[in-house]
GROMACS .gro file of N, CA, C and O in nm:
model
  276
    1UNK      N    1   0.967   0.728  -1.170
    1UNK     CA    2   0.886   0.827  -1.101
    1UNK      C    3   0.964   0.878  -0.981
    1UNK      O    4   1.011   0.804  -0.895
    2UNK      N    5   0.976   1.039  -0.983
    2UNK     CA    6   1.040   1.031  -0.841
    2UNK      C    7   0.945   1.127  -0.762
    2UNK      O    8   0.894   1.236  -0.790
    3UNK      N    9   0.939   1.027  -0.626
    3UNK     CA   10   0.831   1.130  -0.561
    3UNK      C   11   0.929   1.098  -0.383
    3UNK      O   12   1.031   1.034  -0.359
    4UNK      N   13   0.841   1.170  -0.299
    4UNK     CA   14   0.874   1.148  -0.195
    4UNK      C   15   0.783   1.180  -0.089
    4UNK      O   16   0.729   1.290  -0.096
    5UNK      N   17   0.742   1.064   0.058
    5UNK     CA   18   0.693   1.049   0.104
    5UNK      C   19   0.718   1.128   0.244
    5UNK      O   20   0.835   1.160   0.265
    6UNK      N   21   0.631   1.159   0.333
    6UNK     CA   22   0.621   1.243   0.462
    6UNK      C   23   0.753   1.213   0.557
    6UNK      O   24   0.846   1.283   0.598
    7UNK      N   25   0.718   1.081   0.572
    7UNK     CA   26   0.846   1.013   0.664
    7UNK      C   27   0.967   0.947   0.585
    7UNK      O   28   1.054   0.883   0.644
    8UNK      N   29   0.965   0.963   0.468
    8UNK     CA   30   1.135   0.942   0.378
    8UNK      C   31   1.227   1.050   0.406
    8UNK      O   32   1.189   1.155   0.352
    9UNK      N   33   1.343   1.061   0.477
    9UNK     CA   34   1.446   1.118   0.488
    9UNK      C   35   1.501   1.152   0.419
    9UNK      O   36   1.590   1.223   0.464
   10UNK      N   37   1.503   1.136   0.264
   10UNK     CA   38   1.570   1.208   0.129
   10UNK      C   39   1.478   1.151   0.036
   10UNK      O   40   1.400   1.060   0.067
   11UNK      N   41   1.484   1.203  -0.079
   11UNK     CA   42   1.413   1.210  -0.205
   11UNK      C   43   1.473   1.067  -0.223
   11UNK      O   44   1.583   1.029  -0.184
   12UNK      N   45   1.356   0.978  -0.304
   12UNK     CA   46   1.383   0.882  -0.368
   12UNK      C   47   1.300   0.821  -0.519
   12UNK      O   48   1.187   0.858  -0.551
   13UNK      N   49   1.352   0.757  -0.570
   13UNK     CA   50   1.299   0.710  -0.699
   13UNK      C   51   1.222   0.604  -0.670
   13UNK      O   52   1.279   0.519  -0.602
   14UNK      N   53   1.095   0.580  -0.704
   14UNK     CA   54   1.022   0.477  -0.673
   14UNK      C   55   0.934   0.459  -0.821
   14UNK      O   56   0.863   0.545  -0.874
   15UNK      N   57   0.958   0.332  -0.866
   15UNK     CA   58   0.893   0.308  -1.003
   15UNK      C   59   0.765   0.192  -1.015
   15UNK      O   60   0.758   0.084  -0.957
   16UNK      N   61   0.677   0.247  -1.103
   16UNK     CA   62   0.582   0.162  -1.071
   16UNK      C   63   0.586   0.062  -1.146
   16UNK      O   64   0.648   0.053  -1.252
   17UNK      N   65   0.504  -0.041  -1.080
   17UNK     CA   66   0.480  -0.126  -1.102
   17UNK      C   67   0.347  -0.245  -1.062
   17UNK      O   68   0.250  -0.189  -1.011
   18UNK      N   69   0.339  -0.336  -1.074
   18UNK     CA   70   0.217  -0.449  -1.083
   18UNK      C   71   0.204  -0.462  -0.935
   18UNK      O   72   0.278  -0.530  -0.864
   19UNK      N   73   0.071  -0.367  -0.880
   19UNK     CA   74   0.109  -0.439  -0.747
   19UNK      C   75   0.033  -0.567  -0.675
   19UNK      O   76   0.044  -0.622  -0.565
   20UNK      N   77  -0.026  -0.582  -0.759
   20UNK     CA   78  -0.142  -0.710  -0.773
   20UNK      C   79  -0.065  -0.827  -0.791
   20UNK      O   80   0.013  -0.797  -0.882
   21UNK      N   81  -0.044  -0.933  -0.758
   21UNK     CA   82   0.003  -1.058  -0.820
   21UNK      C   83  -0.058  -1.190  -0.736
   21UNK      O   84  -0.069  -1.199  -0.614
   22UNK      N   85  -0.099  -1.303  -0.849
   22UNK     CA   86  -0.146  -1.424  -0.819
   22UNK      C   87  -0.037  -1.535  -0.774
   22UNK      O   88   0.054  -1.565  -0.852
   23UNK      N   89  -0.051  -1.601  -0.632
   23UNK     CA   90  -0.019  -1.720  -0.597
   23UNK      C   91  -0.115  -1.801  -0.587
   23UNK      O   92  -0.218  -1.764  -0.530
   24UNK      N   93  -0.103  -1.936  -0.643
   24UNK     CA   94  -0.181  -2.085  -0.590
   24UNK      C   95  -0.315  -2.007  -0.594
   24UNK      O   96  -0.384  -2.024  -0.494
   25UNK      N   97  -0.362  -1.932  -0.681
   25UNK     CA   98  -0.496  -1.902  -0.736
   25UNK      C   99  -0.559  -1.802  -0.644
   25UNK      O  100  -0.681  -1.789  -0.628
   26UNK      N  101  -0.468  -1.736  -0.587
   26UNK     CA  102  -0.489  -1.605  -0.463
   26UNK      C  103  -0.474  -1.504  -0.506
   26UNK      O  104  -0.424  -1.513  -0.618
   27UNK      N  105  -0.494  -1.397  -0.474
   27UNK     CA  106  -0.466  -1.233  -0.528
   27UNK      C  107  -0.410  -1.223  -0.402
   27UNK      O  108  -0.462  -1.282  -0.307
   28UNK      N  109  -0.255  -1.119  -0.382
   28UNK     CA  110  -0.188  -1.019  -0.267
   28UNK      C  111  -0.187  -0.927  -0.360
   28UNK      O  112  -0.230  -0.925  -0.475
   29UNK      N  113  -0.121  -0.836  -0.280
   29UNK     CA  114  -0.093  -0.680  -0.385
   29UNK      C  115   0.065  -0.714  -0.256
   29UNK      O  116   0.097  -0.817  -0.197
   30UNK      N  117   0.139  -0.552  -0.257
   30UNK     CA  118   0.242  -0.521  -0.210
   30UNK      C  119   0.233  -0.406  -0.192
   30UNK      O  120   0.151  -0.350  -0.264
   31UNK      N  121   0.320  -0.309  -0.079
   31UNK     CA  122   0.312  -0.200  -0.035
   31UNK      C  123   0.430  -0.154  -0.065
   31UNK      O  124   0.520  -0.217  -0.120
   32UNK      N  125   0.432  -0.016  -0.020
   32UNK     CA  126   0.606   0.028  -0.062
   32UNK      C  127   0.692  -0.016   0.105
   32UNK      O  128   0.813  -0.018   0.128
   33UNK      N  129   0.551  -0.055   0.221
   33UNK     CA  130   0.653  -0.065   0.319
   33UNK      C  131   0.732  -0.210   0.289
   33UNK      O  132   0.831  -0.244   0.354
   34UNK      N  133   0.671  -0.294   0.179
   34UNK     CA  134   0.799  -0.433   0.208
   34UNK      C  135   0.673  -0.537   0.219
   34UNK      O  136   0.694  -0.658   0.207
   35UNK      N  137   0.543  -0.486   0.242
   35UNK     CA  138   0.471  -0.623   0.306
   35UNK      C  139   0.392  -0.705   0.196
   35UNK      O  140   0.353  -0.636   0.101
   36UNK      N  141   0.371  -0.804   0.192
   36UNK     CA  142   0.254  -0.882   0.122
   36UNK      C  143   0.129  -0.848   0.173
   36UNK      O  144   0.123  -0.868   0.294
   37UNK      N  145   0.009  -0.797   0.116
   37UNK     CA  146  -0.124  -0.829   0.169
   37UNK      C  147  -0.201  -0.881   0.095
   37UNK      O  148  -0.210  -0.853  -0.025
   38UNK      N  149  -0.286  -0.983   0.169
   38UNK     CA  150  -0.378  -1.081   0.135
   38UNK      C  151  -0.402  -1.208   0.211
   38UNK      O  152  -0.384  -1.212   0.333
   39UNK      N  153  -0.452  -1.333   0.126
   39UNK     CA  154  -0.468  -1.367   0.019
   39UNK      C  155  -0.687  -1.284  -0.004
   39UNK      O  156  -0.780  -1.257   0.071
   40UNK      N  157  -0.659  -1.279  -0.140
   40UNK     CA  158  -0.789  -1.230  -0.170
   40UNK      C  159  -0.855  -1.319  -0.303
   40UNK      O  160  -0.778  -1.354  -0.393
   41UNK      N  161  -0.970  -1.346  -0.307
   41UNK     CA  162  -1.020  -1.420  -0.406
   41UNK      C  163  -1.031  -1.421  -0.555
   41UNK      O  164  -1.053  -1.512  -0.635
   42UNK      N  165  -1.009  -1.286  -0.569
   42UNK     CA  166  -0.996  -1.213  -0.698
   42UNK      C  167  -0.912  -1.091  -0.738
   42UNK      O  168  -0.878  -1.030  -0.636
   43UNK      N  169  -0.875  -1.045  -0.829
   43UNK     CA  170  -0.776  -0.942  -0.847
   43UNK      C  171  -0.881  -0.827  -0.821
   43UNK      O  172  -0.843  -0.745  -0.737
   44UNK      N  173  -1.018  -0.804  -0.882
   44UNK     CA  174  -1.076  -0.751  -0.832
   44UNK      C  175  -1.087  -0.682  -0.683
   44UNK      O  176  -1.052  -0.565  -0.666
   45UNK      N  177  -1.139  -0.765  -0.576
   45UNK     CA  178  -1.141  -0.759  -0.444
   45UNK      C  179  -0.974  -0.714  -0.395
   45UNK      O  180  -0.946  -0.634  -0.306
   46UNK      N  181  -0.859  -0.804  -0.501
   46UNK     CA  182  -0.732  -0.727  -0.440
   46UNK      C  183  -0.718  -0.576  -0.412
   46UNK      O  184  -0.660  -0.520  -0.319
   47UNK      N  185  -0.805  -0.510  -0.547
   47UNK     CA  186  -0.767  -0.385  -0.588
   47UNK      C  187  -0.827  -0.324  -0.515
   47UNK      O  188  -0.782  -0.212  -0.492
   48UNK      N  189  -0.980  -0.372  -0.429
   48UNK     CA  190  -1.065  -0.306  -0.347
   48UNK      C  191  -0.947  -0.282  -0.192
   48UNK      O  192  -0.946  -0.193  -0.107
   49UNK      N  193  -0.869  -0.391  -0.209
   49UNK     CA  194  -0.803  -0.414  -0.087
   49UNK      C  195  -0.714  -0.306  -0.089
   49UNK      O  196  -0.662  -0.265   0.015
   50UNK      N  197  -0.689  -0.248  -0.222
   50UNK     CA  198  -0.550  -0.168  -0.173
   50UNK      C  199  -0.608  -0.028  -0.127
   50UNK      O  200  -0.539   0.035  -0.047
   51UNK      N  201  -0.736   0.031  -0.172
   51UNK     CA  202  -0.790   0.126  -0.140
   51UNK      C  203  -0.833   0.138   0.011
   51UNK      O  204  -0.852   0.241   0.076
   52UNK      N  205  -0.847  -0.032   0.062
   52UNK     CA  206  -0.916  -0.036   0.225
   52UNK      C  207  -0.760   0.009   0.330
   52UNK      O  208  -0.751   0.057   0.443
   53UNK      N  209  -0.665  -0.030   0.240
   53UNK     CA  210  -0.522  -0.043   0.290
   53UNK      C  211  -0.470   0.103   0.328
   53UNK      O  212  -0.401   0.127   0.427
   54UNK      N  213  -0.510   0.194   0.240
   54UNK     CA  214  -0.437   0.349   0.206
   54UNK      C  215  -0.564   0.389   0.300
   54UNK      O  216  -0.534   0.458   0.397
   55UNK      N  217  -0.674   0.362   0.287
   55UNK     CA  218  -0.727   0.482   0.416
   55UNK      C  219  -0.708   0.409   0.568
   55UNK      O  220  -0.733   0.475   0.669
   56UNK      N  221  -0.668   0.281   0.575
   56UNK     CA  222  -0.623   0.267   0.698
   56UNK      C  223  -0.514   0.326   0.702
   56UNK      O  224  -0.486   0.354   0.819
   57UNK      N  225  -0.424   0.364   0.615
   57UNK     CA  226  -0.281   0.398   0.664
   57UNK      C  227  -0.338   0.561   0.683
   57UNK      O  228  -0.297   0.621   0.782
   58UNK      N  229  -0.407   0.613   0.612
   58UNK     CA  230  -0.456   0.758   0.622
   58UNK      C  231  -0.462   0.801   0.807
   58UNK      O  232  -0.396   0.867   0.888
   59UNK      N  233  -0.593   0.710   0.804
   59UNK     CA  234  -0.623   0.723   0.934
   59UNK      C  235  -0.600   0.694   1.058
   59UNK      O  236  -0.666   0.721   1.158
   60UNK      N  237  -0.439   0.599   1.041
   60UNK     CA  238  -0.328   0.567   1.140
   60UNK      C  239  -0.269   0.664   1.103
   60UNK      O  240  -0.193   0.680   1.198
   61UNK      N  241  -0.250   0.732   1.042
   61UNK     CA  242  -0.125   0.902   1.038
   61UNK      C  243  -0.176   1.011   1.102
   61UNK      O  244  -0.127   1.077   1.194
   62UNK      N  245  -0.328   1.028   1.017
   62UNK     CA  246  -0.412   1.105   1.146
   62UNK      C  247  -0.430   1.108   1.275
   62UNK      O  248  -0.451   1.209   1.341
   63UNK      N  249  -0.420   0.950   1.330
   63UNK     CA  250  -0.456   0.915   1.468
   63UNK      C  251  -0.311   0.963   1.517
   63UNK      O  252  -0.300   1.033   1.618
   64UNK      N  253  -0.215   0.927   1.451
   64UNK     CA  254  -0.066   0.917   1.548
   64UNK      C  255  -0.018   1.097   1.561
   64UNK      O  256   0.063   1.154   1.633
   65UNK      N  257  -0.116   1.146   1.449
   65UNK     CA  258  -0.057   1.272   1.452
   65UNK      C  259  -0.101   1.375   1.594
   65UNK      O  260  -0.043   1.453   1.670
   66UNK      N  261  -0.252   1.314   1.572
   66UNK     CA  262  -0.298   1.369   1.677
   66UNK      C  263  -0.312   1.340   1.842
   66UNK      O  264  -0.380   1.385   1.934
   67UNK      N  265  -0.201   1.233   1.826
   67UNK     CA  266  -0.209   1.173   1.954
   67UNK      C  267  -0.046   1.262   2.036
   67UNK      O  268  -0.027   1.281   2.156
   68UNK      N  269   0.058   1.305   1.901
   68UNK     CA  270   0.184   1.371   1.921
   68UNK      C  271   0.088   1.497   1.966
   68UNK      O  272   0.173   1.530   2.048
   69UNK      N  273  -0.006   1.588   1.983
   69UNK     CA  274  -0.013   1.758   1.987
   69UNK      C  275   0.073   1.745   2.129
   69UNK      O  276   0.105   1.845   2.191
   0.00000   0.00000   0.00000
């Protein structure tokens, strides 16, 4: 997949993949920034997590944008 993000400095290839994965009976997911998030009880609730994750990042881009006018 090649897409590219607001703050990426050149076009890049980013391929998908599983971003859900179980440790020691935990659900994390993964971000494209590098991080682990979790632990969550179910893959379920993970997946809820990644949606709680993207509008926090939404609304930290909004906030920072509007804090630059």
């Amino acid at each position: 997949m090649f897409g590219q993000r607001n703050v990426d400095p050149n076009p890049g290839t980013h391929y998908r993949c599983e971003r859900v994965s179980a440790v020691n009976g935990q659900y994390f997911f993964s971000t494209r920034e590098g991080t682990l998030e979790g632990p969550y009880f179910t893959r379920v609730d993970a997946i809820h997590g990644i949606d709680a994750y993207i509008n926090r990042m939404q609304v930290a881009s909004a906030l920072y944008a509007l804090a630059g006018r």
